[in-house]
Amino acid sequence: MTMNECHEWKPQQEGLQQIIQLLKESQSIDNTVQKNVQKKLEELNKYPDFNNYLIFVLTKLNTQDEATRSLSGLILKNNAKAFFDKFPDYCQEYIKNECLTCIGDQSQLIRATIGILITTIVSKSGLATWPQLLPNLSQFMDSDNYASCEGAFGALQKICEDSHEQLDSDPSRPLDILIPKFLKYFRHSNAKIRSHAIACINQFITFKSQALMNNMDLFLENLFVLADDTDLEVRKNVCKALVMLLEVKVDKLMPHMNAIIQFMIIRTQDEDETVALEACEFWLVLADQDICYEVLKPHVNNLIPVLVRCMKYSELDIILLKGDIEEDQNVPDREEDIRPRFHRTTRMHGTEQKSDDQMNEDEEFDADKDDDSVSEWNLRKCSAAGLDVLSNIFHDEILEVLLPILKETLFHQNWEIKESGILVLGAVAEGCFQGLTAHLSQLVPYLIQCLSDKKPLVRSIACWTLSRYAHWVVHQPPEAYLKSLVEELLKKILDSNKRVQEAACSAFATLEEEAGCELVPYLPQILDCLVVAFRKYQAKNLLILYDAVGTLADSVGSNLNKSEYIEKLMPPLIDKWNSLRDEDKNLFPLLECLSSVATALQTGFIPYCEPVYKRCLTLVKQTLELSELHSKHPEQYEYPDKDFMVVALDLLSGLAEGMGSMMTPLIANSEILPLLYQSMKDAVAEVRQSSFALLGDLTKACFENIKPALNDFIQILSKNLNPEFISVCNNAIWAIGEIAIQFGPEMSQFMGLFLEPLVEIINRPNTPKTLLENTAITIGRLGLVCPQQVAPFLQSFIRVWCSSLRSIRDNEEKDSAFRGICHMITLNPAGVVNDFVFFCDAIASWNNPKADLKEMFYKILNGFKNQVGDENWRQFFDQVPPQLKQRLSNLYAI
């Protein structure tokens, strides 16, 4: 059949009836019927005319019910998405013609389905292959027939959403016609059309389409006309538009900002929560703008009470959260209750052990991370996040309006209002901390008391809010608050309500990070509680429990290495370890947990080391083999989940860090080095990051085992000094430093590979703090073992080197780096002359340097003083900041 014959295509009745019957059957809930239908559909897809039958049912069979017709269209949409460009020309033309002919169908569902089909074809084949589409849709927009107008607008809205870049870059400049036309319909008498018109234009705001920029004043004028529209979809789209404009064209909004803020405060209280949520986003975006404080200050006292009211759970939230169910600890988790879990973090080596990315993640406001049953983002969460960011801009200024609200809500008889007050207190914990400090001696005991509230949602939010004040608690005398907080949180970890268990476990993990070794006196109670939790918890909360155990190990370190603690903690962990198969993703959090535990227990982990070590190697080897099979036969083998490798490599690092040289026999009798070599070359950044961490830890623990493969390892490290991959680069640099310490002067043969890249990285603008510190330490260590080769570069990095290391705590890494810099200064004193004050500042940052290192500092300071002469020294020293001058005089008698 040719293209010219496409309009004459007619279905055969027998085939049509079979397809209708198949569409009816596909709506069955019977799994067997569904499987049979799927099989028949796959067979029919071999016949090109099948797609013509589908469009015929969608557009022509008005006698069939809407559900069957729409389903036909959706099946066609899926086929078009997969292989529309492979449809014969006559099929393509027939489908396109039918779409345009029936865009004005009397059924809204059918119009919407046709719109979805149209945008799918455009996304797949491009606008250029359907030149008559936009002119036809534009013509239908002007129709007096509502169905035709709405159908055309619905299709255009979907095209604008899915293909805005195509529309903006099309050589025929369709937006120059469409944008003004959309604006005209902002004042249409029908709300649905008005809503479509705004939604179409909204797709081009963040994209900064030139056609829209050319009509920006007219857009704003029409937008403001719709400010009081009675239709909720229109109001929602107006709010969306203003939020996006605030991000990309704040200058255009400035003349109207007062009115816009007042409008958004009103809309944040909209009776429809979806409108209120769109409006509430405005405050989060405004907080990111430099003008926030200035423009919002006159309104902030009106806004704060509105945000607080929006933080109260809605009736629907409480139903979804099963907020009235007291006890559910014995109810098994449904599979859909357990959110997909991603590997937490690969090991990040450095002075603080955290990447900048991790820092950002840790600081993210997460008021209700246990509210999985409610939509991921809702008005309550948005309002709480808004209050949090605004409190970090206005700080204690908002307490004048907030304190009376807190006084009323925190002690309210209505538990929902009381719960929202506790959330408010947690939301402003960071921004208003100074002003709240005077009240914390009363508030913290009250919050601890709230942990025993009869309502689970009050208990759970009290856990979270207390975690926000954990930093304050641990800086008070332990008997004052820490003891009671630990005791009460441990009780809540074993609560009869799963939501409270989760909140308490998360809060306790935060407390562990803040308290560190302050928790050592409570270890017997903590471990008793966590062991019971292992028996008690359902699948979802078990993930949080692993995190709490791992964080405890990180926080108290080797204090955990006591036989009575090991006998409590290890059996439940090993039971879980033995019960999970190699391909079970529940291994991820357990392996992460064991990594921290192995590091903390050190020699106490010896009885468990060999089986854990061997299984980790198996996981790495299996993943590498699957990856190789997939690359050779992608149609036969799925791409493996590389997280299995990452967590296994991280646990091996934990073993090496904890066990030290006792790992030697295991390494000598295994294939860890070739597996590590393959892992270091992996395409996935997280795998390389963990591989380099493991290489560094093995270098420290068992250098003689590593030495034979060192040449190959160093070649790979030198190819991963790309600061665009922050964490990979960071761990590669750290590993180079560890190798340098062990290899000594023999490192000189490799200096040409990485000395210049390291100098370039340390001088790179906006280099993250952890990467800067690690780079500085490694340069110092290279200077320690090969000073002759590094000293000539001294002037090119000494200032930033000193600035990078002045604020890190005293430790072995800092010690070796400063010894290296001293050697380099001795060889090349001219390299430090111009930046000597920075060196003075860096050595003054030491609290307790070793005696021989302090002597090195003394000799350099006095050598410099003697070299320049008394007068020049006096002039130099007069310019040194007073505090630094005093410290240098006290420590080095200069």
JSON list of N, CA and C in Angstrom, two decimals, residues 356-394:
[
{"chain": "A", "resi": 356, "resn": "ASP", "atom": "N", "xyz": [32.91, 17.16, 50.11]},
{"chain": "A", "resi": 356, "resn": "ASP", "atom": "CA", "xyz": [32.03, 18.33, 50.11]},
{"chain": "A", "resi": 356, "resn": "ASP", "atom": "C", "xyz": [30.63, 17.94, 49.72]},
{"chain": "A", "resi": 357, "resn": "ASP", "atom": "N", "xyz": [30.50, 16.97, 48.81]},
{"chain": "A", "resi": 357, "resn": "ASP", "atom": "CA", "xyz": [29.17, 16.50, 48.42]},
{"chain": "A", "resi": 357, "resn": "ASP", "atom": "C", "xyz": [28.46, 15.91, 49.62]},
{"chain": "A", "resi": 358, "resn": "GLN", "atom": "N", "xyz": [29.20, 15.13, 50.42]},
{"chain": "A", "resi": 358, "resn": "GLN", "atom": "CA", "xyz": [28.59, 14.52, 51.60]},
{"chain": "A", "resi": 358, "resn": "GLN", "atom": "C", "xyz": [28.16, 15.59, 52.58]},
{"chain": "A", "resi": 359, "resn": "MET", "atom": "N", "xyz": [29.01, 16.62, 52.73]},
{"chain": "A", "resi": 359, "resn": "MET", "atom": "CA", "xyz": [28.66, 17.70, 53.66]},
{"chain": "A", "resi": 359, "resn": "MET", "atom": "C", "xyz": [27.32, 18.30, 53.28]},
{"chain": "A", "resi": 360, "resn": "ASN", "atom": "N", "xyz": [27.14, 18.54, 51.98]},
{"chain": "A", "resi": 360, "resn": "ASN", "atom": "CA", "xyz": [25.88, 19.13, 51.53]},
{"chain": "A", "resi": 360, "resn": "ASN", "atom": "C", "xyz": [24.72, 18.22, 51.83]},
{"chain": "A", "resi": 361, "resn": "GLU", "atom": "N", "xyz": [24.92, 16.90, 51.60]},
{"chain": "A", "resi": 361, "resn": "GLU", "atom": "CA", "xyz": [23.85, 15.95, 51.86]},
{"chain": "A", "resi": 361, "resn": "GLU", "atom": "C", "xyz": [23.51, 15.93, 53.34]},
{"chain": "A", "resi": 362, "resn": "ASP", "atom": "N", "xyz": [24.54, 15.96, 54.19]},
{"chain": "A", "resi": 362, "resn": "ASP", "atom": "CA", "xyz": [24.31, 15.88, 55.63]},
{"chain": "A", "resi": 362, "resn": "ASP", "atom": "C", "xyz": [23.53, 17.09, 56.13]},
{"chain": "A", "resi": 363, "resn": "GLU", "atom": "N", "xyz": [23.77, 18.25, 55.49]},
{"chain": "A", "resi": 363, "resn": "GLU", "atom": "CA", "xyz": [23.17, 19.46, 55.99]},
{"chain": "A", "resi": 363, "resn": "GLU", "atom": "C", "xyz": [21.76, 19.68, 55.44]},
{"chain": "A", "resi": 364, "resn": "GLU", "atom": "N", "xyz": [21.35, 18.83, 54.51]},
{"chain": "A", "resi": 364, "resn": "GLU", "atom": "CA", "xyz": [20.03, 18.99, 53.93]},
{"chain": "A", "resi": 364, "resn": "GLU", "atom": "C", "xyz": [18.95, 18.89, 55.00]},
{"chain": "A", "resi": 365, "resn": "PHE", "atom": "N", "xyz": [17.96, 19.79, 54.94]},
{"chain": "A", "resi": 365, "resn": "PHE", "atom": "CA", "xyz": [16.86, 19.77, 55.90]},
{"chain": "A", "resi": 365, "resn": "PHE", "atom": "C", "xyz": [15.93, 18.62, 55.56]},
{"chain": "A", "resi": 366, "resn": "ASP", "atom": "N", "xyz": [15.69, 17.77, 56.54]},
{"chain": "A", "resi": 366, "resn": "ASP", "atom": "CA", "xyz": [14.85, 16.59, 56.29]},
{"chain": "A", "resi": 366, "resn": "ASP", "atom": "C", "xyz": [13.96, 16.38, 57.50]},
{"chain": "A", "resi": 367, "resn": "ALA", "atom": "N", "xyz": [12.91, 17.16, 57.58]},
{"chain": "A", "resi": 367, "resn": "ALA", "atom": "CA", "xyz": [12.07, 17.16, 58.78]},
{"chain": "A", "resi": 367, "resn": "ALA", "atom": "C", "xyz": [11.32, 15.86, 58.97]},
{"chain": "A", "resi": 368, "resn": "ASP", "atom": "N", "xyz": [10.84, 15.28, 57.90]},
{"chain": "A", "resi": 368, "resn": "ASP", "atom": "CA", "xyz": [9.99, 14.11, 58.01]},
{"chain": "A", "resi": 368, "resn": "ASP", "atom": "C", "xyz": [10.48, 12.99, 57.12]},
{"chain": "A", "resi": 369, "resn": "LYS", "atom": "N", "xyz": [11.74, 12.58, 57.31]},
{"chain": "A", "resi": 369, "resn": "LYS", "atom": "CA", "xyz": [12.24, 11.56, 56.41]},
{"chain": "A", "resi": 369, "resn": "LYS", "atom": "C", "xyz": [11.54, 10.24, 56.64]},
{"chain": "A", "resi": 370, "resn": "ASP", "atom": "N", "xyz": [10.72, 10.17, 57.70]},
{"chain": "A", "resi": 370, "resn": "ASP", "atom": "CA", "xyz": [9.96, 8.94, 57.93]},
{"chain": "A", "resi": 370, "resn": "ASP", "atom": "C", "xyz": [8.57, 9.01, 57.32]},
{"chain": "A", "resi": 371, "resn": "ASP", "atom": "N", "xyz": [8.23, 10.11, 56.68]},
{"chain": "A", "resi": 371, "resn": "ASP", "atom": "CA", "xyz": [6.88, 10.26, 56.12]},
{"chain": "A", "resi": 371, "resn": "ASP", "atom": "C", "xyz": [6.78, 9.64, 54.73]},
{"chain": "A", "resi": 372, "resn": "ASP", "atom": "N", "xyz": [7.20, 8.39, 54.57]},
{"chain": "A", "resi": 372, "resn": "ASP", "atom": "CA", "xyz": [7.16, 7.77, 53.24]},
{"chain": "A", "resi": 372, "resn": "ASP", "atom": "C", "xyz": [5.75, 7.64, 52.70]},
{"chain": "A", "resi": 373, "resn": "SER", "atom": "N", "xyz": [4.78, 7.47, 53.62]},
{"chain": "A", "resi": 373, "resn": "SER", "atom": "CA", "xyz": [3.41, 7.21, 53.17]},
{"chain": "A", "resi": 373, "resn": "SER", "atom": "C", "xyz": [2.79, 8.45, 52.56]},
{"chain": "A", "resi": 374, "resn": "VAL", "atom": "N", "xyz": [3.29, 9.62, 52.96]},
{"chain": "A", "resi": 374, "resn": "VAL", "atom": "CA", "xyz": [2.81, 10.86, 52.35]},
{"chain": "A", "resi": 374, "resn": "VAL", "atom": "C", "xyz": [3.66, 11.08, 51.11]},
{"chain": "A", "resi": 375, "resn": "SER", "atom": "N", "xyz": [3.14, 11.86, 50.18]},
{"chain": "A", "resi": 375, "resn": "SER", "atom": "CA", "xyz": [3.90, 12.11, 48.97]},
{"chain": "A", "resi": 375, "resn": "SER", "atom": "C", "xyz": [5.28, 12.63, 49.34]},
{"chain": "A", "resi": 376, "resn": "GLU", "atom": "N", "xyz": [6.25, 12.38, 48.47]},
{"chain": "A", "resi": 376, "resn": "GLU", "atom": "CA", "xyz": [7.63, 12.74, 48.77]},
{"chain": "A", "resi": 376, "resn": "GLU", "atom": "C", "xyz": [7.77, 14.20, 49.20]},
{"chain": "A", "resi": 377, "resn": "TRP", "atom": "N", "xyz": [6.98, 15.06, 48.62]},
{"chain": "A", "resi": 377, "resn": "TRP", "atom": "CA", "xyz": [7.10, 16.50, 48.92]},
{"chain": "A", "resi": 377, "resn": "TRP", "atom": "C", "xyz": [5.70, 17.05, 49.10]},
{"chain": "A", "resi": 378, "resn": "ASN", "atom": "N", "xyz": [5.45, 17.66, 50.23]},
{"chain": "A", "resi": 378, "resn": "ASN", "atom": "CA", "xyz": [4.11, 18.19, 50.47]},
{"chain": "A", "resi": 378, "resn": "ASN", "atom": "C", "xyz": [4.20, 19.55, 51.15]},
{"chain": "A", "resi": 379, "resn": "LEU", "atom": "N", "xyz": [3.06, 20.15, 51.43]},
{"chain": "A", "resi": 379, "resn": "LEU", "atom": "CA", "xyz": [3.03, 21.51, 51.97]},
{"chain": "A", "resi": 379, "resn": "LEU", "atom": "C", "xyz": [3.72, 21.58, 53.33]},
{"chain": "A", "resi": 380, "resn": "ARG", "atom": "N", "xyz": [3.50, 20.58, 54.16]},
{"chain": "A", "resi": 380, "resn": "ARG", "atom": "CA", "xyz": [4.13, 20.56, 55.49]},
{"chain": "A", "resi": 380, "resn": "ARG", "atom": "C", "xyz": [5.66, 20.59, 55.36]},
{"chain": "A", "resi": 381, "resn": "LYS", "atom": "N", "xyz": [6.19, 19.73, 54.52]},
{"chain": "A", "resi": 381, "resn": "LYS", "atom": "CA", "xyz": [7.64, 19.66, 54.37]},
{"chain": "A", "resi": 381, "resn": "LYS", "atom": "C", "xyz": [8.20, 20.93, 53.73]},
{"chain": "A", "resi": 382, "resn": "CYS", "atom": "N", "xyz": [7.49, 21.43, 52.74]},
{"chain": "A", "resi": 382, "resn": "CYS", "atom": "CA", "xyz": [7.94, 22.65, 52.04]},
{"chain": "A", "resi": 382, "resn": "CYS", "atom": "C", "xyz": [7.94, 23.84, 53.00]},
{"chain": "A", "resi": 383, "resn": "SER", "atom": "N", "xyz": [6.91, 23.94, 53.83]},
{"chain": "A", "resi": 383, "resn": "SER", "atom": "CA", "xyz": [6.81, 25.04, 54.80]},
{"chain": "A", "resi": 383, "resn": "SER", "atom": "C", "xyz": [7.92, 24.94, 55.84]},
{"chain": "A", "resi": 384, "resn": "ALA", "atom": "N", "xyz": [8.19, 23.71, 56.30]},
{"chain": "A", "resi": 384, "resn": "ALA", "atom": "CA", "xyz": [9.25, 23.50, 57.29]},
{"chain": "A", "resi": 384, "resn": "ALA", "atom": "C", "xyz": [10.61, 23.85, 56.69]},
{"chain": "A", "resi": 385, "resn": "ALA", "atom": "N", "xyz": [10.84, 23.43, 55.44]},
{"chain": "A", "resi": 385, "resn": "ALA", "atom": "CA", "xyz": [12.09, 23.76, 54.77]},
{"chain": "A", "resi": 385, "resn": "ALA", "atom": "C", "xyz": [12.20, 25.27, 54.56]},
{"chain": "A", "resi": 386, "resn": "GLY", "atom": "N", "xyz": [11.07, 25.92, 54.22]},
{"chain": "A", "resi": 386, "resn": "GLY", "atom": "CA", "xyz": [11.06, 27.37, 54.05]},
{"chain": "A", "resi": 386, "resn": "GLY", "atom": "C", "xyz": [11.41, 28.09, 55.34]},
{"chain": "A", "resi": 387, "resn": "LEU", "atom": "N", "xyz": [10.82, 27.64, 56.45]},
{"chain": "A", "resi": 387, "resn": "LEU", "atom": "CA", "xyz": [11.12, 28.25, 57.75]},
{"chain": "A", "resi": 387, "resn": "LEU", "atom": "C", "xyz": [12.59, 28.05, 58.11]},
{"chain": "A", "resi": 388, "resn": "ASP", "atom": "N", "xyz": [13.12, 26.88, 57.80]},
{"chain": "A", "resi": 388, "resn": "ASP", "atom": "CA", "xyz": [14.52, 26.58, 58.06]},
{"chain": "A", "resi": 388, "resn": "ASP", "atom": "C", "xyz": [15.44, 27.55, 57.32]},
{"chain": "A", "resi": 389, "resn": "VAL", "atom": "N", "xyz": [15.25, 27.71, 56.00]},
{"chain": "A", "resi": 389, "resn": "VAL", "atom": "CA", "xyz": [16.16, 28.56, 55.23]},
{"chain": "A", "resi": 389, "resn": "VAL", "atom": "C", "xyz": [15.98, 30.03, 55.59]},
{"chain": "A", "resi": 390, "resn": "LEU", "atom": "N", "xyz": [14.75, 30.44, 55.89]},
{"chain": "A", "resi": 390, "resn": "LEU", "atom": "CA", "xyz": [14.53, 31.84, 56.26]},
{"chain": "A", "resi": 390, "resn": "LEU", "atom": "C", "xyz": [15.11, 32.14, 57.64]},
{"chain": "A", "resi": 391, "resn": "SER", "atom": "N", "xyz": [15.09, 31.15, 58.53]},
{"chain": "A", "resi": 391, "resn": "SER", "atom": "CA", "xyz": [15.70, 31.38, 59.85]},
{"chain": "A", "resi": 391, "resn": "SER", "atom": "C", "xyz": [17.22, 31.53, 59.73]},
{"chain": "A", "resi": 392, "resn": "ASN", "atom": "N", "xyz": [17.79, 30.97, 58.67]},
{"chain": "A", "resi": 392, "resn": "ASN", "atom": "CA", "xyz": [19.23, 31.14, 58.43]},
{"chain": "A", "resi": 392, "resn": "ASN", "atom": "C", "xyz": [19.56, 32.46, 57.75]},
{"chain": "A", "resi": 393, "resn": "ILE", "atom": "N", "xyz": [18.54, 33.19, 57.35]},
{"chain": "A", "resi": 393, "resn": "ILE", "atom": "CA", "xyz": [18.74, 34.52, 56.78]},
{"chain": "A", "resi": 393, "resn": "ILE", "atom": "C", "xyz": [18.41, 35.60, 57.81]},
{"chain": "A", "resi": 394, "resn": "PHE", "atom": "N", "xyz": [17.28, 35.43, 58.52]},
{"chain": "A", "resi": 394, "resn": "PHE", "atom": "CA", "xyz": [16.84, 36.45, 59.49]},
{"chain": "A", "resi": 394, "resn": "PHE", "atom": "C", "xyz": [17.29, 36.14, 60.92]}
]
